[in-house]
mmCIF file of C-alpha atoms in Angstrom:
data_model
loop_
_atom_site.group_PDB
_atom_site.id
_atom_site.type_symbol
_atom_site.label_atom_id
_atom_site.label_comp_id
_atom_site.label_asym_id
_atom_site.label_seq_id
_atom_site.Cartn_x
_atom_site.Cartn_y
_atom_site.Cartn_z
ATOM 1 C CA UNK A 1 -27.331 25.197 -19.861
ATOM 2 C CA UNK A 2 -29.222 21.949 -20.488
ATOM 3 C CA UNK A 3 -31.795 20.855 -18.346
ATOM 4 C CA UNK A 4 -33.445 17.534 -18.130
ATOM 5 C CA UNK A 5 -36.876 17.470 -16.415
ATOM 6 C CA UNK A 6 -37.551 14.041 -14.867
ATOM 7 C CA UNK A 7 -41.694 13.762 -15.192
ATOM 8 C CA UNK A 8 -43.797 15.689 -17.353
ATOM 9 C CA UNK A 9 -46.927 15.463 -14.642
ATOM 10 C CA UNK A 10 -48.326 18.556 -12.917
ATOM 11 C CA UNK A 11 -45.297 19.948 -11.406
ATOM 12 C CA UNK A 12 -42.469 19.356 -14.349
ATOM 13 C CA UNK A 13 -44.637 19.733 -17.066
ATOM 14 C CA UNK A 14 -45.957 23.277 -15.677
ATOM 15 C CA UNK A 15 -42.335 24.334 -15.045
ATOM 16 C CA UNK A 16 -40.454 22.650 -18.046
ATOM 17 C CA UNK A 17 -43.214 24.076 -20.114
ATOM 18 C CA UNK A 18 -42.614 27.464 -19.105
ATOM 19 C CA UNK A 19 -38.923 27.437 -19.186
ATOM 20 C CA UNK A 20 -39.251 25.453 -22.715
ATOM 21 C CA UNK A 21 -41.915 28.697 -23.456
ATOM 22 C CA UNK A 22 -38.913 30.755 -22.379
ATOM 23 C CA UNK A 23 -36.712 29.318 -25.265
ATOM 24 C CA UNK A 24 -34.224 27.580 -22.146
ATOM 25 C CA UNK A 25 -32.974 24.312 -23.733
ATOM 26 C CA UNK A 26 -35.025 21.910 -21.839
ATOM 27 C CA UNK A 27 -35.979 17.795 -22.310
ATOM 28 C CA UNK A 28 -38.485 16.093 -20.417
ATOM 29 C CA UNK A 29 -37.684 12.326 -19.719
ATOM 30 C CA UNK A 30 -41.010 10.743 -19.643
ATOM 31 C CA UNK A 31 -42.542 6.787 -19.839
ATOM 32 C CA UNK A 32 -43.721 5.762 -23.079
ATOM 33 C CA UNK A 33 -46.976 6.042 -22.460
ATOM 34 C CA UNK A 34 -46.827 9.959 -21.798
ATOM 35 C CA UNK A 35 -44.259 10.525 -24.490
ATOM 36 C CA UNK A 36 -46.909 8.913 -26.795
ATOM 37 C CA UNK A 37 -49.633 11.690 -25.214
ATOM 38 C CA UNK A 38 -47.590 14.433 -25.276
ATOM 39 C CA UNK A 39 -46.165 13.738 -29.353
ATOM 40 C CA UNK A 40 -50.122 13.269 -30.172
ATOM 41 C CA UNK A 41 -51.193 16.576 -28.142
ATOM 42 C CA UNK A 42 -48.839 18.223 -26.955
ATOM 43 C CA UNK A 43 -47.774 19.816 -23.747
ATOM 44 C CA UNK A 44 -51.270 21.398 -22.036
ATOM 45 C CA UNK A 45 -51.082 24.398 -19.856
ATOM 46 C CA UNK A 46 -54.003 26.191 -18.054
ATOM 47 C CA UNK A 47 -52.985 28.562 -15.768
ATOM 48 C CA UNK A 48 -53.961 32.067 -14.647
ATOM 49 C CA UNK A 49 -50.330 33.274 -16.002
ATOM 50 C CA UNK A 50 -51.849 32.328 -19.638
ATOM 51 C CA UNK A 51 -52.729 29.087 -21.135
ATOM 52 C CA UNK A 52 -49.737 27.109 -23.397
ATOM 53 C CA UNK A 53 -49.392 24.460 -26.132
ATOM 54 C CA UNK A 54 -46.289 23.204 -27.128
ATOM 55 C CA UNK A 55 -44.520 20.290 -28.305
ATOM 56 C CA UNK A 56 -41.682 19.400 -26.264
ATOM 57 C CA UNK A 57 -38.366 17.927 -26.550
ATOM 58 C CA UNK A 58 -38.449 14.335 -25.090
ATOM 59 C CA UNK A 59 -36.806 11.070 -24.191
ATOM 60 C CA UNK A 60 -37.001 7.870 -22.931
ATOM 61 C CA UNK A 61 -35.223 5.984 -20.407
ATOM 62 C CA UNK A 62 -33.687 3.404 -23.420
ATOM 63 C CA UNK A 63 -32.685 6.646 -25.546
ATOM 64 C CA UNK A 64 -30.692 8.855 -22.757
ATOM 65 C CA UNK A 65 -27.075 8.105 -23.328
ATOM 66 C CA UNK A 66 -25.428 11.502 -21.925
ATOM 67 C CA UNK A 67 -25.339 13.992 -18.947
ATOM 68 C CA UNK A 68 -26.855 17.418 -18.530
ATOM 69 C CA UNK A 69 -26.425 20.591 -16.633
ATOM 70 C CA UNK A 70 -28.830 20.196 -14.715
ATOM 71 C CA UNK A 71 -31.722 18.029 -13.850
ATOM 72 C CA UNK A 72 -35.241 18.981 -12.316
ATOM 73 C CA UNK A 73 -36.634 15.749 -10.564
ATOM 74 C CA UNK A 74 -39.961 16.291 -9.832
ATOM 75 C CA UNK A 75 -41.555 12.630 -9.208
ATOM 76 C CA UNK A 76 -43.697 11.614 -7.158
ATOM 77 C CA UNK A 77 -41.720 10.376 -3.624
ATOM 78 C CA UNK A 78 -42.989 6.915 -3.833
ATOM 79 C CA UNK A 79 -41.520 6.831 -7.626
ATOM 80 C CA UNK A 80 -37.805 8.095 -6.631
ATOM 81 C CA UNK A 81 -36.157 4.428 -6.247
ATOM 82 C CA UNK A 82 -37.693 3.292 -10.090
ATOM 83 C CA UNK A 83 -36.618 6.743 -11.415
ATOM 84 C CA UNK A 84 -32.864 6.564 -10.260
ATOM 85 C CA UNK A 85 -32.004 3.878 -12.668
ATOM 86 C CA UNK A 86 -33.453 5.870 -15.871
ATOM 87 C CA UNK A 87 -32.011 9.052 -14.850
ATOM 88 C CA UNK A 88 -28.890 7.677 -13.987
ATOM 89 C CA UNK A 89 -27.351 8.151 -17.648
ATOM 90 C CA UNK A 90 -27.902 11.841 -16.820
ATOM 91 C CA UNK A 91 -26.102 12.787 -14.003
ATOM 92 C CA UNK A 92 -22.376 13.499 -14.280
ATOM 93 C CA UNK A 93 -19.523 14.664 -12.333
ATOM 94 C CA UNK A 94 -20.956 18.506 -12.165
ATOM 95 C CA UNK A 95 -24.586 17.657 -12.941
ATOM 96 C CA UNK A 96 -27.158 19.943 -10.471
ATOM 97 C CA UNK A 97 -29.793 17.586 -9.321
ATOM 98 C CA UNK A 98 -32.500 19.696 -8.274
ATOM 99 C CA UNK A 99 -35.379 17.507 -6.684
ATOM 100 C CA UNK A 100 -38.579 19.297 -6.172
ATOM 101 C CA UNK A 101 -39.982 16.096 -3.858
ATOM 102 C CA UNK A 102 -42.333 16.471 -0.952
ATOM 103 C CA UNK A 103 -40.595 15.234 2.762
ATOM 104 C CA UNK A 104 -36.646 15.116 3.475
ATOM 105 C CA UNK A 105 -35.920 11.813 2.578
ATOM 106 C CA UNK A 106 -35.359 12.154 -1.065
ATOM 107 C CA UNK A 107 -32.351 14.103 -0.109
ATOM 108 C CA UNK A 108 -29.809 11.271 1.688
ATOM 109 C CA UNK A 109 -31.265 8.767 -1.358
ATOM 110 C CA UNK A 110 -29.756 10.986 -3.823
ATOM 111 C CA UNK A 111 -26.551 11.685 -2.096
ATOM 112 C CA UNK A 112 -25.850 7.883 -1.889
ATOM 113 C CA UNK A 113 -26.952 7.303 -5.264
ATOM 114 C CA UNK A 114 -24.511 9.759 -6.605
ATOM 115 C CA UNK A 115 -22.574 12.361 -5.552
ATOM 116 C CA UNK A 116 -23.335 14.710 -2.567
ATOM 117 C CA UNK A 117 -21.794 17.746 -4.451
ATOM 118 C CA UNK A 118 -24.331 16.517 -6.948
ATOM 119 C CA UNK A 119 -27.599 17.524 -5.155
ATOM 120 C CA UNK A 120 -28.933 21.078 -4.743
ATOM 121 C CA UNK A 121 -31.553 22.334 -2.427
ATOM 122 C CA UNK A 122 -34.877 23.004 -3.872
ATOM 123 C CA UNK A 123 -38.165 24.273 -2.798
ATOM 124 C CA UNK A 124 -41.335 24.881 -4.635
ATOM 125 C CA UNK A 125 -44.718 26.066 -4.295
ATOM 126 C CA UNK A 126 -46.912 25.702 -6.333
ATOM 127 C CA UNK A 127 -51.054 24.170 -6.873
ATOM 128 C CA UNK A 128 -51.327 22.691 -9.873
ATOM 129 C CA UNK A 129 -52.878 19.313 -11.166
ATOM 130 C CA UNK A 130 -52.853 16.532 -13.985
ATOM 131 C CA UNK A 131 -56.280 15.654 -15.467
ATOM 132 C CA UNK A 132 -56.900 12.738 -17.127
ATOM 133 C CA UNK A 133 -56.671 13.875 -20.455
ATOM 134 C CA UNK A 134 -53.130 14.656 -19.754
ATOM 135 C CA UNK A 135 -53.613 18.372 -19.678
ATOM 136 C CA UNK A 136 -51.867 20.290 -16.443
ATOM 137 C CA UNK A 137 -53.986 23.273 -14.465
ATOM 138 C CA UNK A 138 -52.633 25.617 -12.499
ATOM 139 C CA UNK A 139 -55.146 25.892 -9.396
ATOM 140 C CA UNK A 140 -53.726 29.734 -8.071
ATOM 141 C CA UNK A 141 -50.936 32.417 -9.428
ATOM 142 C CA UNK A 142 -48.973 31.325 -6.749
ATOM 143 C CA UNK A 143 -46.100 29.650 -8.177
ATOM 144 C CA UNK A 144 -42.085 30.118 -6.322
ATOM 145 C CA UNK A 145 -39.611 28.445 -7.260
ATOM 146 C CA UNK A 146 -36.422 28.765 -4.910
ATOM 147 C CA UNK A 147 -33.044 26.912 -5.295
ATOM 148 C CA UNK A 148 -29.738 27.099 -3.539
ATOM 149 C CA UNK A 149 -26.418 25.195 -2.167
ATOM 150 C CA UNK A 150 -26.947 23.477 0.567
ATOM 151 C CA UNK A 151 -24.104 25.237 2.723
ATOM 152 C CA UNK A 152 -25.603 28.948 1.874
ATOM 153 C CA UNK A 153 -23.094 29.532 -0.070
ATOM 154 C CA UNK A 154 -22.878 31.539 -3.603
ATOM 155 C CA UNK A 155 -21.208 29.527 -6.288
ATOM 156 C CA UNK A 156 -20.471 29.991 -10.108
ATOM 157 C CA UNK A 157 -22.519 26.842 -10.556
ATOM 158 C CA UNK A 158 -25.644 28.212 -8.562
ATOM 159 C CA UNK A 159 -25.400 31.619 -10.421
ATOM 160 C CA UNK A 160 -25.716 29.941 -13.729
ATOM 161 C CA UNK A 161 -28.717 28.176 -12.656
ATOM 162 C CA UNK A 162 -30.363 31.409 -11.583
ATOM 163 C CA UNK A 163 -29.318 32.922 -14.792
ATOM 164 C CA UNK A 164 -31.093 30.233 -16.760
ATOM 165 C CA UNK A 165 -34.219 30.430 -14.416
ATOM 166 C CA UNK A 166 -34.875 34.339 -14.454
ATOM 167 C CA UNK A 167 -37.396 36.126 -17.268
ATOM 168 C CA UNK A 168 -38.302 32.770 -17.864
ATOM 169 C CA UNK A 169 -42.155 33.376 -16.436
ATOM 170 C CA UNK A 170 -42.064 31.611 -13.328
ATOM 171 C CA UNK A 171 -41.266 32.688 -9.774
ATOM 172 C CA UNK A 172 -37.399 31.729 -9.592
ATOM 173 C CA UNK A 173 -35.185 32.945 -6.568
ATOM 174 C CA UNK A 174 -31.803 32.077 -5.226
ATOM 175 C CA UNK A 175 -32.348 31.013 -1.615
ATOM 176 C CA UNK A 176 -28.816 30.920 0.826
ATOM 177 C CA UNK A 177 -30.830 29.550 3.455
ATOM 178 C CA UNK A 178 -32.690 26.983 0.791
ATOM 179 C CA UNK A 179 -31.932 24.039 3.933
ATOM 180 C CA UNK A 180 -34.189 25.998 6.609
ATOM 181 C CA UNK A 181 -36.667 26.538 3.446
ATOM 182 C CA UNK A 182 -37.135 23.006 2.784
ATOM 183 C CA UNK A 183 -37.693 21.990 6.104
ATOM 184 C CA UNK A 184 -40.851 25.013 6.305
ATOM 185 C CA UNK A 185 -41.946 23.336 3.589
ATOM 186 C CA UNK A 186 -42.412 20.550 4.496
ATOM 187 C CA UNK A 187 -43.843 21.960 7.904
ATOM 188 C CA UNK A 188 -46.701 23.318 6.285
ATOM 189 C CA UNK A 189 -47.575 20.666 3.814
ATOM 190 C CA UNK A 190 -47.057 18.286 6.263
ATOM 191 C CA UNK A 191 -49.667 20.699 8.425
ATOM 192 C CA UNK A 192 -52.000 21.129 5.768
ATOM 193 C CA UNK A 193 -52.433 17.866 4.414
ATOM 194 C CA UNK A 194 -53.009 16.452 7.870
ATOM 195 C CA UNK A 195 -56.071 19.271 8.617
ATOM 196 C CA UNK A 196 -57.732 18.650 5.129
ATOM 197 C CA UNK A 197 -57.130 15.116 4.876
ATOM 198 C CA UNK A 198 -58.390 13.779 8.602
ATOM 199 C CA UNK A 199 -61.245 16.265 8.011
ATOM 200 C CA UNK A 200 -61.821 15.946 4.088
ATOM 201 C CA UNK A 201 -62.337 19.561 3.967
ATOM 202 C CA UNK A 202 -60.831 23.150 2.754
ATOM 203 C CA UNK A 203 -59.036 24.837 5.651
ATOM 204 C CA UNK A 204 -61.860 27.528 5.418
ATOM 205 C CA UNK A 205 -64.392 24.522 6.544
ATOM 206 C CA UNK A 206 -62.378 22.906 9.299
ATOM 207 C CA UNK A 207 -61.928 26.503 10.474
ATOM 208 C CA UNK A 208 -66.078 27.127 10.477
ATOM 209 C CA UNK A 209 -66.123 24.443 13.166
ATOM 210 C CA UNK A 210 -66.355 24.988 16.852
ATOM 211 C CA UNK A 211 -62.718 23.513 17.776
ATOM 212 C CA UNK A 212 -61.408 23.809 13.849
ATOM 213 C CA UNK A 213 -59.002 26.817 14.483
ATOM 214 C CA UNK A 214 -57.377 24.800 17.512
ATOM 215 C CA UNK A 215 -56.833 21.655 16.321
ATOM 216 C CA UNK A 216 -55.718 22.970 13.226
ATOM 217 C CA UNK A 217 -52.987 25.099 15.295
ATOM 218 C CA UNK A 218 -52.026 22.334 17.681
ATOM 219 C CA UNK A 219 -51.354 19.931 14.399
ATOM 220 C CA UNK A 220 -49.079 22.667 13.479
ATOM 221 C CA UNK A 221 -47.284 22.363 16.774
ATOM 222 C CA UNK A 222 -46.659 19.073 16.671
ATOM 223 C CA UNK A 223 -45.258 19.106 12.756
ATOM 224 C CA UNK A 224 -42.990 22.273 13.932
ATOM 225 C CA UNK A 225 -41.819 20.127 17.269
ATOM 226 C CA UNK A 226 -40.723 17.216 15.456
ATOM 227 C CA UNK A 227 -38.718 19.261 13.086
ATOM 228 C CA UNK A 228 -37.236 21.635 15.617
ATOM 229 C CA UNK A 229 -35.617 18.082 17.289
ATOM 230 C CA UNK A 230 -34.690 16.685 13.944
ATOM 231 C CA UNK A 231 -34.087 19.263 11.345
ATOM 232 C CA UNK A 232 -33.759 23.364 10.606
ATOM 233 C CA UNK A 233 -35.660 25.025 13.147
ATOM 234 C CA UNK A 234 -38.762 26.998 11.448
ATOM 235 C CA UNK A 235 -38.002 31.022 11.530
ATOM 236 C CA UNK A 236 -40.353 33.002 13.892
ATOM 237 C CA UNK A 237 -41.816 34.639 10.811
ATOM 238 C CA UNK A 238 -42.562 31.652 9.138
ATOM 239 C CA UNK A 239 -44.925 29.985 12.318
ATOM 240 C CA UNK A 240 -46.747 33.317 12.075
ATOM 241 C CA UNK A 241 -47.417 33.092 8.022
ATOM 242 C CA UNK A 242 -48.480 29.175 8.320
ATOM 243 C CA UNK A 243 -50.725 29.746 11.678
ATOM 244 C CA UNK A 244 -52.469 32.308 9.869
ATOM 245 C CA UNK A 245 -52.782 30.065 6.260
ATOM 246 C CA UNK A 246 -53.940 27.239 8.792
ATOM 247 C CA UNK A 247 -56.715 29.010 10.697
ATOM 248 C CA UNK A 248 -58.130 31.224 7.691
ATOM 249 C CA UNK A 249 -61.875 32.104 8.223
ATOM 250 C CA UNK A 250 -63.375 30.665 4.236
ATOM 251 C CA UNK A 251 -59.760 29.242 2.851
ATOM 252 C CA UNK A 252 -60.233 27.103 -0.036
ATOM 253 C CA UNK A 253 -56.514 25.743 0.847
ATOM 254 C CA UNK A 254 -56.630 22.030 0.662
ATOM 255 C CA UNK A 255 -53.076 19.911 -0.017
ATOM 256 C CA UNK A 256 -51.764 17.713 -2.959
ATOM 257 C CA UNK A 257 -52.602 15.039 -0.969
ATOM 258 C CA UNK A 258 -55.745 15.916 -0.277
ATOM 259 C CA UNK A 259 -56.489 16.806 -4.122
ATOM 260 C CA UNK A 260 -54.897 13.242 -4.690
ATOM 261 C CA UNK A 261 -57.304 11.482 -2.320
ATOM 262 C CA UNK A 262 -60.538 13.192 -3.707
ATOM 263 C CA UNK A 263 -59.312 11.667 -7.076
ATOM 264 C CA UNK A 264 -58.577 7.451 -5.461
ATOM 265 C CA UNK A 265 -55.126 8.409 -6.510
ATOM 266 C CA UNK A 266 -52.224 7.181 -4.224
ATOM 267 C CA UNK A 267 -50.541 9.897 -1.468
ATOM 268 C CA UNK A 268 -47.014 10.464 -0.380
ATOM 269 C CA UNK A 269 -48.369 9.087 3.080
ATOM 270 C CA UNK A 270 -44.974 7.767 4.110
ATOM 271 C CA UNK A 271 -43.214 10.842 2.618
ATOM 272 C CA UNK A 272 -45.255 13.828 3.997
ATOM 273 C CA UNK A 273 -46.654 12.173 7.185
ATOM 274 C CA UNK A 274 -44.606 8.858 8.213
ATOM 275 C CA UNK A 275 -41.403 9.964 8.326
ATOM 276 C CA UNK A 276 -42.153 12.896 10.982
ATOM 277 C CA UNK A 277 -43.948 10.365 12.832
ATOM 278 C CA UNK A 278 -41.004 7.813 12.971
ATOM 279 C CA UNK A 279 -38.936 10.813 13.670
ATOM 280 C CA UNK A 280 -41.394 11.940 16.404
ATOM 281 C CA UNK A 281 -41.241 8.013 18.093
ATOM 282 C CA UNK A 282 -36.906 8.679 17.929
ATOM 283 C CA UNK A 283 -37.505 11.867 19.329
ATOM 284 C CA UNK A 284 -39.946 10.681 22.017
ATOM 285 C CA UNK A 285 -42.098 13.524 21.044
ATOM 286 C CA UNK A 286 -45.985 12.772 21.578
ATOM 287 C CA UNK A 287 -47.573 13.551 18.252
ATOM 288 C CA UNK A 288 -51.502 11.883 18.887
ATOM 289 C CA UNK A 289 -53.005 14.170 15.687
ATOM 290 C CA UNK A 290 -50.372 13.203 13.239
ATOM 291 C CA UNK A 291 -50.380 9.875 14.369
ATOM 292 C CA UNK A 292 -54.011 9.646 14.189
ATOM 293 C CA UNK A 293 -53.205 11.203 10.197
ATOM 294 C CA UNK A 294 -51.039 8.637 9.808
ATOM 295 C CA UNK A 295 -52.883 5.772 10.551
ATOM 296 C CA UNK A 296 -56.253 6.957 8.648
ATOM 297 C CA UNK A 297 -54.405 7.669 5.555
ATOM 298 C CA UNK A 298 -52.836 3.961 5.791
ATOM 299 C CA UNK A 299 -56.149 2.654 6.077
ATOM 300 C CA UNK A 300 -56.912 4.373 2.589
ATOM 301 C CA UNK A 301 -53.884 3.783 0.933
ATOM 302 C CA UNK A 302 -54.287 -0.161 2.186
ATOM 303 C CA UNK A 303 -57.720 -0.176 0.784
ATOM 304 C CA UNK A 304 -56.534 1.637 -2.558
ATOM 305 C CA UNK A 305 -53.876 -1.071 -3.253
ATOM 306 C CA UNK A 306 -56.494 -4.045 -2.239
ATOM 307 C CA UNK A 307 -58.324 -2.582 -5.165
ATOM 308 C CA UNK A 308 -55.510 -2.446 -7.594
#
């Protein structure tokens, strides 16, 4: 199997890296700019699973000229419409798109783009972060990796994929529910990046305050209403695992987006919190903590492009 990784940032370059580690055949399509890091330095791991160097295989939009097995988008949401015209030379008739992309939306893009036998379900968890040196740091072990077809079923296709993804290092698991599994994802990062981000602080601090533990529990309410009307319903188990992660006496769990807004970097404001609130105002579901989210993360994102 050949795999193209779209984006050699904090979440492709960790994983690419380790599959490339691995010996999988792997490519990372990358700008200019970071091909011209990565051929000077070389790919940068630091991670509690053991630090890595290597010098990966890479191209540029202008240079790819034929499909792979598989692709591993991992973008940032607000990049997917400028990416779809340099990966496009990738995809063909049996290509696996995996996209590793925070939110839902991603999803119907890709299908119109290309095909909807084309796009695979993928979830991942994972902390890790892009200095400004170019090197990537894991944050925590954690670090699952779970793909499937979208219809729970098992194919030839999808047990490839696994094969190519297991002893590789990393976390990999064939999901037949992977549809219900994005949709928790996106519960709890939607969740968490609302506590830490309204309240610039760890869960373990919002959680020290008198009133932290509820409001953290009532944003997870609302998230899990929304996607209860709109999407796969959250398993029992799951609520139980994220209430707990949420309401953690000394957590030091913050999001991505929280980790990107202690940096003045841009958030996936739209992707993570706007959509459930536009699917909250179809649903007529009263959301007043996500929509208060929403609205103070525009203000900083407004402010962040008046500066640029």
């Amino acid at each position: 199997m050949r795999l193209l990784v779209v984006g050699a940032g904090s979440t492709g370059g960790y994983f690419g890296g380790r599959l490339a580690q691995a010996g999988r055949d792997v490519t990372f399509l990358v700008r200019p700019k970071r091909a011209a890091q990565l051929r000077q330095d070389g790919l940068r791991i630091i991670s509690p699973h053991g630090d890595l160097t290597l010098n990966p295989a890479l191209v540029t939009a202008e240079d790819l000229a034929h499909p792979y097995d598989a692709v591993l988008l991992t973008v940032k949401a607000y990049q997917l419409e400028a990416a779809l015209d340099d990966l496009a030379p990738a995809i063909g008739p049996d290509t696996m798109i995996l996209p590793v992309l925070n939110g839902m939306r991603h999803m119907d893009i890709l299908s119109r783009r290309f095909n909807p036998r084309n796009v695979v379900g993928c979830a991942l968890k994972v902390a890790t972060v892009l200095e400004n040196d170019g090197s990537i740091v894991q944050l925590s072990p954690l670090q699952d990796l779970a793909y499937g077809e979208l219809d729970g079923s098992v194919t030839p296709r999808i047990r490839v994929l696994d094969a190519f993804m297991q002893g590789t290092g990393i976390d990999a698991r064939l999901s037949t529910a992977i549809r219900r599994e994005m949709w928790e994802k996106w519960v709890l990062l939607a969740t968490v990046g609302a506590i830490t981000c309204l309240m610039r602080g760890t869960i373990g601090e919002v959680e020290a305050c008198t009133g932290g533990a509820t409001l953290a529990s009532h944003l997870l309410d609302e998230v899990a209403a929304i996607v209860r009307a709109v999407g796969e319903s959250p398993s029992d188990a799951f609520m139980h695992v994220a209430r707990t992660q949420i309401t953690a006496a000394g957590s030091s769990l913050v999001s991505s987006m929280f980790r990107d807004l202690q940096r003045g970097r841009r958030v996936e404001v739209e992707e993570i919190i706007g959509d459930l609130v536009r699917h909250a105002a179809t649903a007529g579901i009263a959301i007043p903590l996500l929509s208060a989210t929403y609205v103070h993360l525009l203000v900083y994102q407004h402010k962040l492009d008046g500066d640029s």
